[in-house]
Tab-separated table of N, CA and C in Angstrom:
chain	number	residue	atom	x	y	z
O	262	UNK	N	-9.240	-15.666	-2.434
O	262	UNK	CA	-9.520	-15.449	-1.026
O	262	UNK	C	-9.073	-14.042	-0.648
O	263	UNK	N	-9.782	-12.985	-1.198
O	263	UNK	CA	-9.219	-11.729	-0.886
O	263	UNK	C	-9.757	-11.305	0.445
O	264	UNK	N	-9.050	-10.617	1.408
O	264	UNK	CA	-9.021	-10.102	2.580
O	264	UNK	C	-9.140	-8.843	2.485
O	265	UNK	N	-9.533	-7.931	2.999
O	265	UNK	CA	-9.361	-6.441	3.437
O	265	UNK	C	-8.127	-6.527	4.340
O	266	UNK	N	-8.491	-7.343	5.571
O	266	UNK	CA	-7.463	-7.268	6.474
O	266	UNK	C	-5.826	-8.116	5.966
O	267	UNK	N	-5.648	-7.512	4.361
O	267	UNK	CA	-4.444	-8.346	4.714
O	267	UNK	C	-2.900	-8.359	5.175
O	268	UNK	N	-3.206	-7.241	5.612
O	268	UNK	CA	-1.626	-7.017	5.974
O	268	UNK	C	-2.064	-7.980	7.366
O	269	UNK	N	-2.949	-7.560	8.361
O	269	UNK	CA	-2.471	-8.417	9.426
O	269	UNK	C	-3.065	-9.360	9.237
O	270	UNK	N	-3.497	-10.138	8.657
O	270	UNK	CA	-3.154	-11.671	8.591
O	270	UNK	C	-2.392	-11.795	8.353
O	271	UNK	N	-1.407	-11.282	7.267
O	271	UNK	CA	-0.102	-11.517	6.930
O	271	UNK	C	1.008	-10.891	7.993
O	272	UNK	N	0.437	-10.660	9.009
O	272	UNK	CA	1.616	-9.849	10.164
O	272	UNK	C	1.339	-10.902	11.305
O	273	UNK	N	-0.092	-11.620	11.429
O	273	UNK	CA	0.039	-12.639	12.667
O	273	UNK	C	0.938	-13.944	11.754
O	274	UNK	N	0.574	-14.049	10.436
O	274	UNK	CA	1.277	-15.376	10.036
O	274	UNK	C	2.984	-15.111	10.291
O	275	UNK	N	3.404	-14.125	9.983
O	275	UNK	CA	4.455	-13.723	9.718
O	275	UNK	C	5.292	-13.528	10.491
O	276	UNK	N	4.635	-13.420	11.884
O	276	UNK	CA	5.204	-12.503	13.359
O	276	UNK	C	5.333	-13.455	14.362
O	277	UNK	N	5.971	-15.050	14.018
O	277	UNK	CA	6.110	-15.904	14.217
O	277	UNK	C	7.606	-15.657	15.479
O	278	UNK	N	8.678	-15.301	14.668
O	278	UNK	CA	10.042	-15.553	15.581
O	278	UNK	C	10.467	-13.989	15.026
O	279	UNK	N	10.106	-12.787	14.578
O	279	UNK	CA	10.697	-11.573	14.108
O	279	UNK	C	11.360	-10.701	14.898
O	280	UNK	N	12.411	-10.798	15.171
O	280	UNK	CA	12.558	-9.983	16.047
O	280	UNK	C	12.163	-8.585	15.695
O	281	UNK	N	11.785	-7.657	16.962
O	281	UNK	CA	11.374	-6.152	16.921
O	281	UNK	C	12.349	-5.604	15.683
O	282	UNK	N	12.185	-4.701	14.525
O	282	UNK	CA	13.553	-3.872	14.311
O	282	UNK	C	12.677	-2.807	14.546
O	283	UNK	N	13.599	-1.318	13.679
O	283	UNK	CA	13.079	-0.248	14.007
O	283	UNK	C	11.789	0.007	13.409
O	284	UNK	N	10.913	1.000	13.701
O	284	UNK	CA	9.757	1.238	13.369
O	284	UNK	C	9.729	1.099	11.419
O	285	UNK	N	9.306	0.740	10.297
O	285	UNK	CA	9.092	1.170	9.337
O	285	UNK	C	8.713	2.518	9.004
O	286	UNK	N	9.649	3.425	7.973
O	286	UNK	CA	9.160	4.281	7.519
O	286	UNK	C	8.156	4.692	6.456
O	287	UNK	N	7.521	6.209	7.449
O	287	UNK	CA	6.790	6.790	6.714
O	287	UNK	C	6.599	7.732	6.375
O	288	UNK	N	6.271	8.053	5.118
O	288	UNK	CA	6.936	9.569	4.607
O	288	UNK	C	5.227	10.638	5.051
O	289	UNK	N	6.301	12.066	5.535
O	289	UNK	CA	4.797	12.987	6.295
O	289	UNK	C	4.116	13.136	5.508
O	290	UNK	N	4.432	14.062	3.627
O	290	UNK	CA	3.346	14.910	3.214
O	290	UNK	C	2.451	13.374	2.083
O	291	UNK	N	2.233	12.454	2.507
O	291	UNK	CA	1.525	11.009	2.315
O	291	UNK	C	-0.034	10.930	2.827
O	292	UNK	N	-0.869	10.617	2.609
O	292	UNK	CA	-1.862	10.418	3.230
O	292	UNK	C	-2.069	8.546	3.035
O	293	UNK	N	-2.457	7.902	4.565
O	293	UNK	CA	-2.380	6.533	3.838
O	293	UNK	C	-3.961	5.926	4.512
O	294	UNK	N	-3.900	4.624	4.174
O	294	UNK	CA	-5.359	4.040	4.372
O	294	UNK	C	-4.975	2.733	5.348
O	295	UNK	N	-6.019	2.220	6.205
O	295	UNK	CA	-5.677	1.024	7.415
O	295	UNK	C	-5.318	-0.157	6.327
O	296	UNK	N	-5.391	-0.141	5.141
O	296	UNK	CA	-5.700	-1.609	4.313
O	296	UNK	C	-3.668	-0.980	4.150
O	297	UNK	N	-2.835	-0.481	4.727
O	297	UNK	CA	-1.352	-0.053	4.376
O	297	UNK	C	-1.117	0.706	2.995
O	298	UNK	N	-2.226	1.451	2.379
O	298	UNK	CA	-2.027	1.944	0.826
O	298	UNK	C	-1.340	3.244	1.230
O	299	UNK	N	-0.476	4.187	0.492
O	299	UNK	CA	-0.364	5.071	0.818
O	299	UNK	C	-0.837	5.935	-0.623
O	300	UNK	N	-0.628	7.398	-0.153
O	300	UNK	CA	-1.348	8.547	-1.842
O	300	UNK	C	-0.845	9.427	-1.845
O	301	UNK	N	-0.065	10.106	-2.860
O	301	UNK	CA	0.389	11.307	-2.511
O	301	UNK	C	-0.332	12.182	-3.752
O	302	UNK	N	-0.810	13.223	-3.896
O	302	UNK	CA	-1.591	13.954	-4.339
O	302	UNK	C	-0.783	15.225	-5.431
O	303	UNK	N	-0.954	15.589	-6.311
O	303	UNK	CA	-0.604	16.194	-6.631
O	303	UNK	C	-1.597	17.181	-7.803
O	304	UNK	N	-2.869	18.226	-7.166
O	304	UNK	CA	-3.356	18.414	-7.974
O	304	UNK	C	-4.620	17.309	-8.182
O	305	UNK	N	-4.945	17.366	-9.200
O	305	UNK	CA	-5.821	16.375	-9.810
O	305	UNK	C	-5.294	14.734	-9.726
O	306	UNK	N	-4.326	14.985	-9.773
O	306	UNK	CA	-3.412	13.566	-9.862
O	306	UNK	C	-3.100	12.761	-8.443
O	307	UNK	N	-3.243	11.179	-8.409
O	307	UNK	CA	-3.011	11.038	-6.938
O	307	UNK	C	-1.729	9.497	-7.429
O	308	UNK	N	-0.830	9.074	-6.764
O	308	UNK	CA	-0.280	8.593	-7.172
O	308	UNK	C	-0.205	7.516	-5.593
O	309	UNK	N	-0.168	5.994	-6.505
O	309	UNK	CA	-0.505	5.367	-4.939
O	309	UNK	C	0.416	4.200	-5.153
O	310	UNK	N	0.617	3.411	-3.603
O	310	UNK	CA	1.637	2.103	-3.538
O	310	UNK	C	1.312	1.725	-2.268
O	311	UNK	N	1.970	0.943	-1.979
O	311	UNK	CA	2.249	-0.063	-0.657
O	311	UNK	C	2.935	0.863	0.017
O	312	UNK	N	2.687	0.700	1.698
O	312	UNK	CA	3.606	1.388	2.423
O	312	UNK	C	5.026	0.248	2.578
O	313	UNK	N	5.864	0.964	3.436
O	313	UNK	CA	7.098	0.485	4.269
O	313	UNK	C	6.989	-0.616	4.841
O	314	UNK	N	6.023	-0.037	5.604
O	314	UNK	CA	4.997	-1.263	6.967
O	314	UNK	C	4.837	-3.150	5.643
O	315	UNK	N	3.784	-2.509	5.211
O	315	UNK	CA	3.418	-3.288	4.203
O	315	UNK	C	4.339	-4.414	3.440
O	316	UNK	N	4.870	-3.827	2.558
O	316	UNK	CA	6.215	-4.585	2.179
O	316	UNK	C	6.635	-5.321	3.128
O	317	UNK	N	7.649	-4.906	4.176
O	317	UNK	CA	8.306	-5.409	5.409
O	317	UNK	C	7.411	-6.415	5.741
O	318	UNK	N	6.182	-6.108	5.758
O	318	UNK	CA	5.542	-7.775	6.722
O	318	UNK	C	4.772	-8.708	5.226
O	319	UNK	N	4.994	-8.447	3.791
O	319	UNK	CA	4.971	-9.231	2.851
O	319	UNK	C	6.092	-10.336	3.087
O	320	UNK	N	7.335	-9.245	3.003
O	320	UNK	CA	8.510	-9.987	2.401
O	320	UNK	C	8.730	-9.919	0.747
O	321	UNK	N	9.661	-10.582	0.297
O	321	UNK	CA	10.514	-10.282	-1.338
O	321	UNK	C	9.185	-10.742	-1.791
O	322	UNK	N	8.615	-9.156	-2.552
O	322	UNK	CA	7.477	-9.220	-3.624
O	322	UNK	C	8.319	-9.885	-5.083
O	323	UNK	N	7.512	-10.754	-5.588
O	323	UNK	CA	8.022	-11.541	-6.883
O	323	UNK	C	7.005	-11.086	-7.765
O	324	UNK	N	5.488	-10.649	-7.918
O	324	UNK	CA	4.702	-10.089	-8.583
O	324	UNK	C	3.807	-9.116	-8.299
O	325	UNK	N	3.538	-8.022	-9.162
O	325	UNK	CA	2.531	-7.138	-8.651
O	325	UNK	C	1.365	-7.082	-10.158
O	326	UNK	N	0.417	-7.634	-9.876
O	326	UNK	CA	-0.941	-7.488	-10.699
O	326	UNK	C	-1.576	-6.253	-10.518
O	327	UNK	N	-0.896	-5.539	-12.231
O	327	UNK	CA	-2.001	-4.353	-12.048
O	327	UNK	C	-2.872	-4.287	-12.865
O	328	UNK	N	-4.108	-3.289	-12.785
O	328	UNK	CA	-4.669	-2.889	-13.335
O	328	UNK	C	-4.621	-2.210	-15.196
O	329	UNK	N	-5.434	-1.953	-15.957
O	329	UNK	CA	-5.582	-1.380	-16.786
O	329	UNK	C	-5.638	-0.002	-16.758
O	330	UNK	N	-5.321	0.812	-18.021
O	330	UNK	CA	-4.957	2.478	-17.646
O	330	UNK	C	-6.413	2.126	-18.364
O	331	UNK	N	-7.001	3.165	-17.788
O	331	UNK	CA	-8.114	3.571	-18.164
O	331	UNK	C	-9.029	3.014	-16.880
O	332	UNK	N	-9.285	2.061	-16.217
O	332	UNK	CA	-9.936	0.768	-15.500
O	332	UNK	C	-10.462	2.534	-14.599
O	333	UNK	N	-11.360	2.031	-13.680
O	333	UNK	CA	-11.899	2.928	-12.745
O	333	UNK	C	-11.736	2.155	-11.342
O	334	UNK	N	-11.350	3.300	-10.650
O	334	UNK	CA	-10.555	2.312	-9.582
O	334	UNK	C	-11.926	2.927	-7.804
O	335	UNK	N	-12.153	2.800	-6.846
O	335	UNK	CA	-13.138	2.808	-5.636
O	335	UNK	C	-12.630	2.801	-5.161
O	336	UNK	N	-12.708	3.858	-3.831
O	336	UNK	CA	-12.087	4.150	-2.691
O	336	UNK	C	-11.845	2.808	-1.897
O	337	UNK	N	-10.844	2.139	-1.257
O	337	UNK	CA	-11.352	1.003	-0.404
O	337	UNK	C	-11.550	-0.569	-1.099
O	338	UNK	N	-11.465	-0.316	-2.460
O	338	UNK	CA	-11.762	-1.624	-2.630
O	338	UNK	C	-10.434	-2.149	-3.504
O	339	UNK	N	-10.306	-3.250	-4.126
O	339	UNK	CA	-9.047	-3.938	-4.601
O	339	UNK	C	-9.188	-3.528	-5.936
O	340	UNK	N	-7.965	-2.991	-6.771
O	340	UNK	CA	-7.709	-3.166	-7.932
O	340	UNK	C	-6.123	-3.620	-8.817
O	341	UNK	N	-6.298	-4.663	-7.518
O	341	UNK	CA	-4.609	-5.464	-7.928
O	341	UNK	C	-3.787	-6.251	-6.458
O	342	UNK	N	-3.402	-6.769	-6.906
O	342	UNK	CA	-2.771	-7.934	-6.161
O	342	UNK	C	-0.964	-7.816	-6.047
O	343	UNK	N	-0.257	-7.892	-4.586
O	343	UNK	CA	0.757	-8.324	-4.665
O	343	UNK	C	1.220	-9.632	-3.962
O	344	UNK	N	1.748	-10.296	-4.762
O	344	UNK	CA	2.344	-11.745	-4.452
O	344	UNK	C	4.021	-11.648	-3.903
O	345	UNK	N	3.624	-12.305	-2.725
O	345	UNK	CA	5.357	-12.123	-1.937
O	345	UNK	C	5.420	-13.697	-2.525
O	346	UNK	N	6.454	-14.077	-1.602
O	346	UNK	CA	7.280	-15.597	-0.808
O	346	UNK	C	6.661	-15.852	-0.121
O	347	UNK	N	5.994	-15.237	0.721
O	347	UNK	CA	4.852	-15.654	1.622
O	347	UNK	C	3.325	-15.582	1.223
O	348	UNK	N	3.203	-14.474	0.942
O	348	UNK	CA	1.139	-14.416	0.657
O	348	UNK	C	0.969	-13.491	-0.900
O	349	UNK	N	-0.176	-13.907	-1.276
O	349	UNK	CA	-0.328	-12.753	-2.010
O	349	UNK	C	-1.846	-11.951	-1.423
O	350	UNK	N	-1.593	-10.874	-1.338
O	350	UNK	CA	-2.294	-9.853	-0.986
O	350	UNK	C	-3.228	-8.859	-1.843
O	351	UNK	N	-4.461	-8.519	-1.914
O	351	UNK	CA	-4.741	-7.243	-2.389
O	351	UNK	C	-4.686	-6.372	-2.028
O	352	UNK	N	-4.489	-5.346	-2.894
O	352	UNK	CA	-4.206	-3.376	-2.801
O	352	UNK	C	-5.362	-2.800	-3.305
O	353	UNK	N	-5.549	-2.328	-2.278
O	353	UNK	CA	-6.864	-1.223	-2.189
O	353	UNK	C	-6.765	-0.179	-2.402
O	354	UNK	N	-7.629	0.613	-2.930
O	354	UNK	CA	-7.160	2.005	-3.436
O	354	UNK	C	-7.618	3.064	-2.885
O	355	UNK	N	-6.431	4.133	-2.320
O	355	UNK	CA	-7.221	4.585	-0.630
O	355	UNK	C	-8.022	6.115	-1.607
O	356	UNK	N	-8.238	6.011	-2.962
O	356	UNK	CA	-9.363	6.944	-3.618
O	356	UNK	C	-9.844	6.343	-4.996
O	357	UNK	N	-11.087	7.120	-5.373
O	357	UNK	CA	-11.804	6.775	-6.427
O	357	UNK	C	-11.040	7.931	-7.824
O	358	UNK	N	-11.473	7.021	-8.834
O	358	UNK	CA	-10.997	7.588	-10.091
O	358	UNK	C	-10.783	7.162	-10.917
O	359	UNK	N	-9.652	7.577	-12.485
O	359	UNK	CA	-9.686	6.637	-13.561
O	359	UNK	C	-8.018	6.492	-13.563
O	360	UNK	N	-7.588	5.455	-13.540
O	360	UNK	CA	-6.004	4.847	-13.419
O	360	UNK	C	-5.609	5.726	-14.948
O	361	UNK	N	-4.903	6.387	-14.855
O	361	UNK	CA	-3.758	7.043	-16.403
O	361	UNK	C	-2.425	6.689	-16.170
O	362	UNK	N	-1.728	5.681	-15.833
O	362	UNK	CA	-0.989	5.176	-15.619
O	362	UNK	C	-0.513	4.381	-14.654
O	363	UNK	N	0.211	3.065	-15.225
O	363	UNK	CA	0.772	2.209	-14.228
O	363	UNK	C	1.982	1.910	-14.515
O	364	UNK	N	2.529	1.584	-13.290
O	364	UNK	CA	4.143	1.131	-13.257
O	364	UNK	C	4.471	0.231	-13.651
O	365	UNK	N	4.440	0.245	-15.108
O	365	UNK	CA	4.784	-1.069	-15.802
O	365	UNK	C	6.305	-1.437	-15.496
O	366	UNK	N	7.327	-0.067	-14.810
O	366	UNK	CA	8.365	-1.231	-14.084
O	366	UNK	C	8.631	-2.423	-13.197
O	367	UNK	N	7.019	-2.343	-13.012
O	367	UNK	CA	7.377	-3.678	-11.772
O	367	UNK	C	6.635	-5.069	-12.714
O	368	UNK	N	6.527	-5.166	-13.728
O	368	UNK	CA	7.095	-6.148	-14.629
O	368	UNK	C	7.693	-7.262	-14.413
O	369	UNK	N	9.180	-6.651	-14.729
O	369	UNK	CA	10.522	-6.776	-14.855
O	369	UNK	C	11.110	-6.579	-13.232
O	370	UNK	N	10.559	-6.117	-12.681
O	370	UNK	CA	11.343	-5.464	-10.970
O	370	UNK	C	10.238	-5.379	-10.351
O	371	UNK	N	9.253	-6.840	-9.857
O	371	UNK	CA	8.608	-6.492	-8.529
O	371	UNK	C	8.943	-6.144	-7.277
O	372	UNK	N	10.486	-6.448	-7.095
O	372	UNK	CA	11.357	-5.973	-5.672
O	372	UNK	C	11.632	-4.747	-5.542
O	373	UNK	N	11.303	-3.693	-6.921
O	373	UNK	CA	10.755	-2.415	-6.462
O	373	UNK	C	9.905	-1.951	-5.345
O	374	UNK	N	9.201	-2.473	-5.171
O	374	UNK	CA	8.371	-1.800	-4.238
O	374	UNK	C	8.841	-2.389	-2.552
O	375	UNK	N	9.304	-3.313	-2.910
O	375	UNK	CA	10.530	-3.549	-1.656
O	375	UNK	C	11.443	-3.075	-1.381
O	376	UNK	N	12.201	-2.326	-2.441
O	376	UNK	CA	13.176	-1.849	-1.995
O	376	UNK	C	13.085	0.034	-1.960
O	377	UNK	N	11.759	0.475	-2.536
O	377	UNK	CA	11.776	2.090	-2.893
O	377	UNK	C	10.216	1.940	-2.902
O	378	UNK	N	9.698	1.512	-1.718
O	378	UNK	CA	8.087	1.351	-1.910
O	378	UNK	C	7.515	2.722	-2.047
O	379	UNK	N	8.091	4.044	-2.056
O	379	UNK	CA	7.422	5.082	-1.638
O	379	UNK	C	7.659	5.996	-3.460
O	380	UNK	N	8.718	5.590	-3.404
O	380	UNK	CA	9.331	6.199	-4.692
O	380	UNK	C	9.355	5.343	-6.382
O	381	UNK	N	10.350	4.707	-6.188
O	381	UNK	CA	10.459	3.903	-7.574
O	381	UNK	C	8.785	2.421	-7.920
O	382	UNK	N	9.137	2.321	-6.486
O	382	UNK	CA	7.604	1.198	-6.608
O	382	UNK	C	6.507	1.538	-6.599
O	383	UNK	N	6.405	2.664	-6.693
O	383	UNK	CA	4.964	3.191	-6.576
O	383	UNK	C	4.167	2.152	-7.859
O	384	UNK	N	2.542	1.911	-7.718
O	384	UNK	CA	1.919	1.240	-8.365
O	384	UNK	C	0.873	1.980	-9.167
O	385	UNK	N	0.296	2.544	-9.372
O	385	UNK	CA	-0.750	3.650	-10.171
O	385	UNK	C	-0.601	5.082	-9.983
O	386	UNK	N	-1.072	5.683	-11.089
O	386	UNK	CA	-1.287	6.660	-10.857
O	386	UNK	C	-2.796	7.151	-11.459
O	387	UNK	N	-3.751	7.855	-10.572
O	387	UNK	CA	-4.779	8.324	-10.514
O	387	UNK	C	-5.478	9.138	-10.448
O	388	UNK	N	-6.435	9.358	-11.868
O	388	UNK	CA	-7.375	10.988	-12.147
O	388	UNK	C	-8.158	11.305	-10.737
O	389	UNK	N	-8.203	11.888	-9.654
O	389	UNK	CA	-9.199	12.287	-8.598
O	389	UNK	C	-10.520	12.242	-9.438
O	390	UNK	N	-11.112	11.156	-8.517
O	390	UNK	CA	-12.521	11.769	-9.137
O	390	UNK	C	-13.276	12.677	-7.789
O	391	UNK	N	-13.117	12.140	-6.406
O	391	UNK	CA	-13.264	13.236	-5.453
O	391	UNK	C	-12.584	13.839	-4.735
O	392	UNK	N	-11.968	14.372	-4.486
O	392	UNK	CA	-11.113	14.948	-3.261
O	392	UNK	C	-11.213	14.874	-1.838
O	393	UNK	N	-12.503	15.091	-1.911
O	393	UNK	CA	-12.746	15.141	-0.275
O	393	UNK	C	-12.808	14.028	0.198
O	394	UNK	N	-12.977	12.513	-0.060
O	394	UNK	CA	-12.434	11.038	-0.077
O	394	UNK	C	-10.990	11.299	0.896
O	395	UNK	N	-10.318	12.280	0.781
O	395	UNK	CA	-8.644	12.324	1.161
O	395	UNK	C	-9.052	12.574	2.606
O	396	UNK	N	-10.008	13.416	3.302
O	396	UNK	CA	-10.457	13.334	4.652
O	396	UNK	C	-10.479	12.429	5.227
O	397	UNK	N	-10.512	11.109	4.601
O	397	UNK	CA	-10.628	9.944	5.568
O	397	UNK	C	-10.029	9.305	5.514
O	398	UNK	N	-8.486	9.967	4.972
O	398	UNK	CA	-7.375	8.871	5.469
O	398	UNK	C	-6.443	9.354	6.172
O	399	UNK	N	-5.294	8.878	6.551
O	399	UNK	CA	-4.687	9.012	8.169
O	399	UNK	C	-3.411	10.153	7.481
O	400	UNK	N	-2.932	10.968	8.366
O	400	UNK	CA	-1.553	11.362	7.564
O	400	UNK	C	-0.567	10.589	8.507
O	401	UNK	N	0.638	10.947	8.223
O	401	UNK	CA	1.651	10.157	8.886
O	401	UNK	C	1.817	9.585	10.462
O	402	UNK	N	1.450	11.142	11.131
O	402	UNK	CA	1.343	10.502	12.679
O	402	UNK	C	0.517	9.370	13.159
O	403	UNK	N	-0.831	9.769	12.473
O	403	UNK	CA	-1.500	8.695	12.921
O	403	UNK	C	-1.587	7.507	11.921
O	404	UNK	N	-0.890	7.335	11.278
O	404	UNK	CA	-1.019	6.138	10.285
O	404	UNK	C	0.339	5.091	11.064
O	405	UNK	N	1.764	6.202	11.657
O	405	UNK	CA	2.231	5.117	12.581
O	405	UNK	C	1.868	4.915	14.078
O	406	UNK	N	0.676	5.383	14.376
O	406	UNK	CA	0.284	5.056	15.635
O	406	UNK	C	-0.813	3.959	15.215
O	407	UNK	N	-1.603	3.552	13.707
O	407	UNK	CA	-1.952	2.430	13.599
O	407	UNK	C	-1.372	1.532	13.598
O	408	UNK	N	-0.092	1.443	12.957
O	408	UNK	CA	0.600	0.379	12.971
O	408	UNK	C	1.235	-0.177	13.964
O	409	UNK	N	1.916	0.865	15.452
O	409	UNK	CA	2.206	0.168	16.411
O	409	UNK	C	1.126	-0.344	17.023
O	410	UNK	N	0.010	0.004	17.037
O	410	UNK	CA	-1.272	-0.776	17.624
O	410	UNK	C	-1.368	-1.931	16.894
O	411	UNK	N	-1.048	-2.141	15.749
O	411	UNK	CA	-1.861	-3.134	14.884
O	411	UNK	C	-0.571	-4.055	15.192
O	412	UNK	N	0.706	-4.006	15.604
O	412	UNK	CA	1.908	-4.891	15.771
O	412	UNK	C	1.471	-5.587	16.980
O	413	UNK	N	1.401	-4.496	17.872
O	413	UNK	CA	1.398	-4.561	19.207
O	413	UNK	C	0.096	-5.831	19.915
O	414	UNK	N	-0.982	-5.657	18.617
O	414	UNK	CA	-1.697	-6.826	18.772
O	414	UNK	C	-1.374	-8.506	18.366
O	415	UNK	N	-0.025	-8.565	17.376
O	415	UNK	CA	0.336	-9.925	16.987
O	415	UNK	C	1.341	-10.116	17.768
């Protein structure tokens, strides 16, 4: 039953008794996508994960299904799954290209990306196949002005 929208389904299921905390962080030089993916670019290379946001309204990730190195991955569409305590979700990939590596630490440590979603949990890393794909995703300001909108609706 894969969703696009799954963070907020998983934010109305979730947003039951939560109290407000502070905003989730998000790091500036990031570019991220509405499905919560974030990318940071380096060159030819784009390296991608779950945001802050994301995680936080999962809860304790216990598995992350990835992909194959080599696999070819589409802007927007799913190439892997994370399973909380609560839902499991697909991760969309906010660019197109060929996966040359994955974080085979989250194995052994899916609460990586819960606890260092930006850094240690990161989930692929990815050959650009276009660049200009990166135009149409949000950078930081407006990626947390989606998310207080997108709260602000559950």
């Amino acid at each position: 039953m894969a969703s696009r929208l799954w963070a907020s389904r998983a934010a109305s299921y979730l947003r039951l008794s939560v109290s407000h905390r502070g905003f989730a962080s998000v790091v500036k030089d990031l570019k991220y996508c509405n499905s919560h993916e974030w990318v940071k670019v380096d060159g030819n290379s784009a390296t991608v994960g779950i945001t802050d946001h994301a995680q936080d309204h999962l809860g304790d990730v216990v598995y992350v299904e990835l992909p194959e190195v080599g696999a070819t991955v589409t802007q927007g569409n799913s190439f892997g799954a994370v399973e909380s305590v609560k839902a499991t979700s697909d991760i969309n990939s906010p660019v197109s290209g060929k996966v040359v590596e994955v974080n085979e630490e989250l194995n052994n440590s899916p609460g990586l990306v819960n606890g260092s979603p930006y850094e240690n949990g990161w989930i692929i890393k990815v050959e650009l196949g276009d660049s200009g794909e990166l135009n149409s995703l949000m950078d930081a300001d407006q990626y947390s002005k989606f998310c207080e909108e997108e709260d602000a609706q559950h």
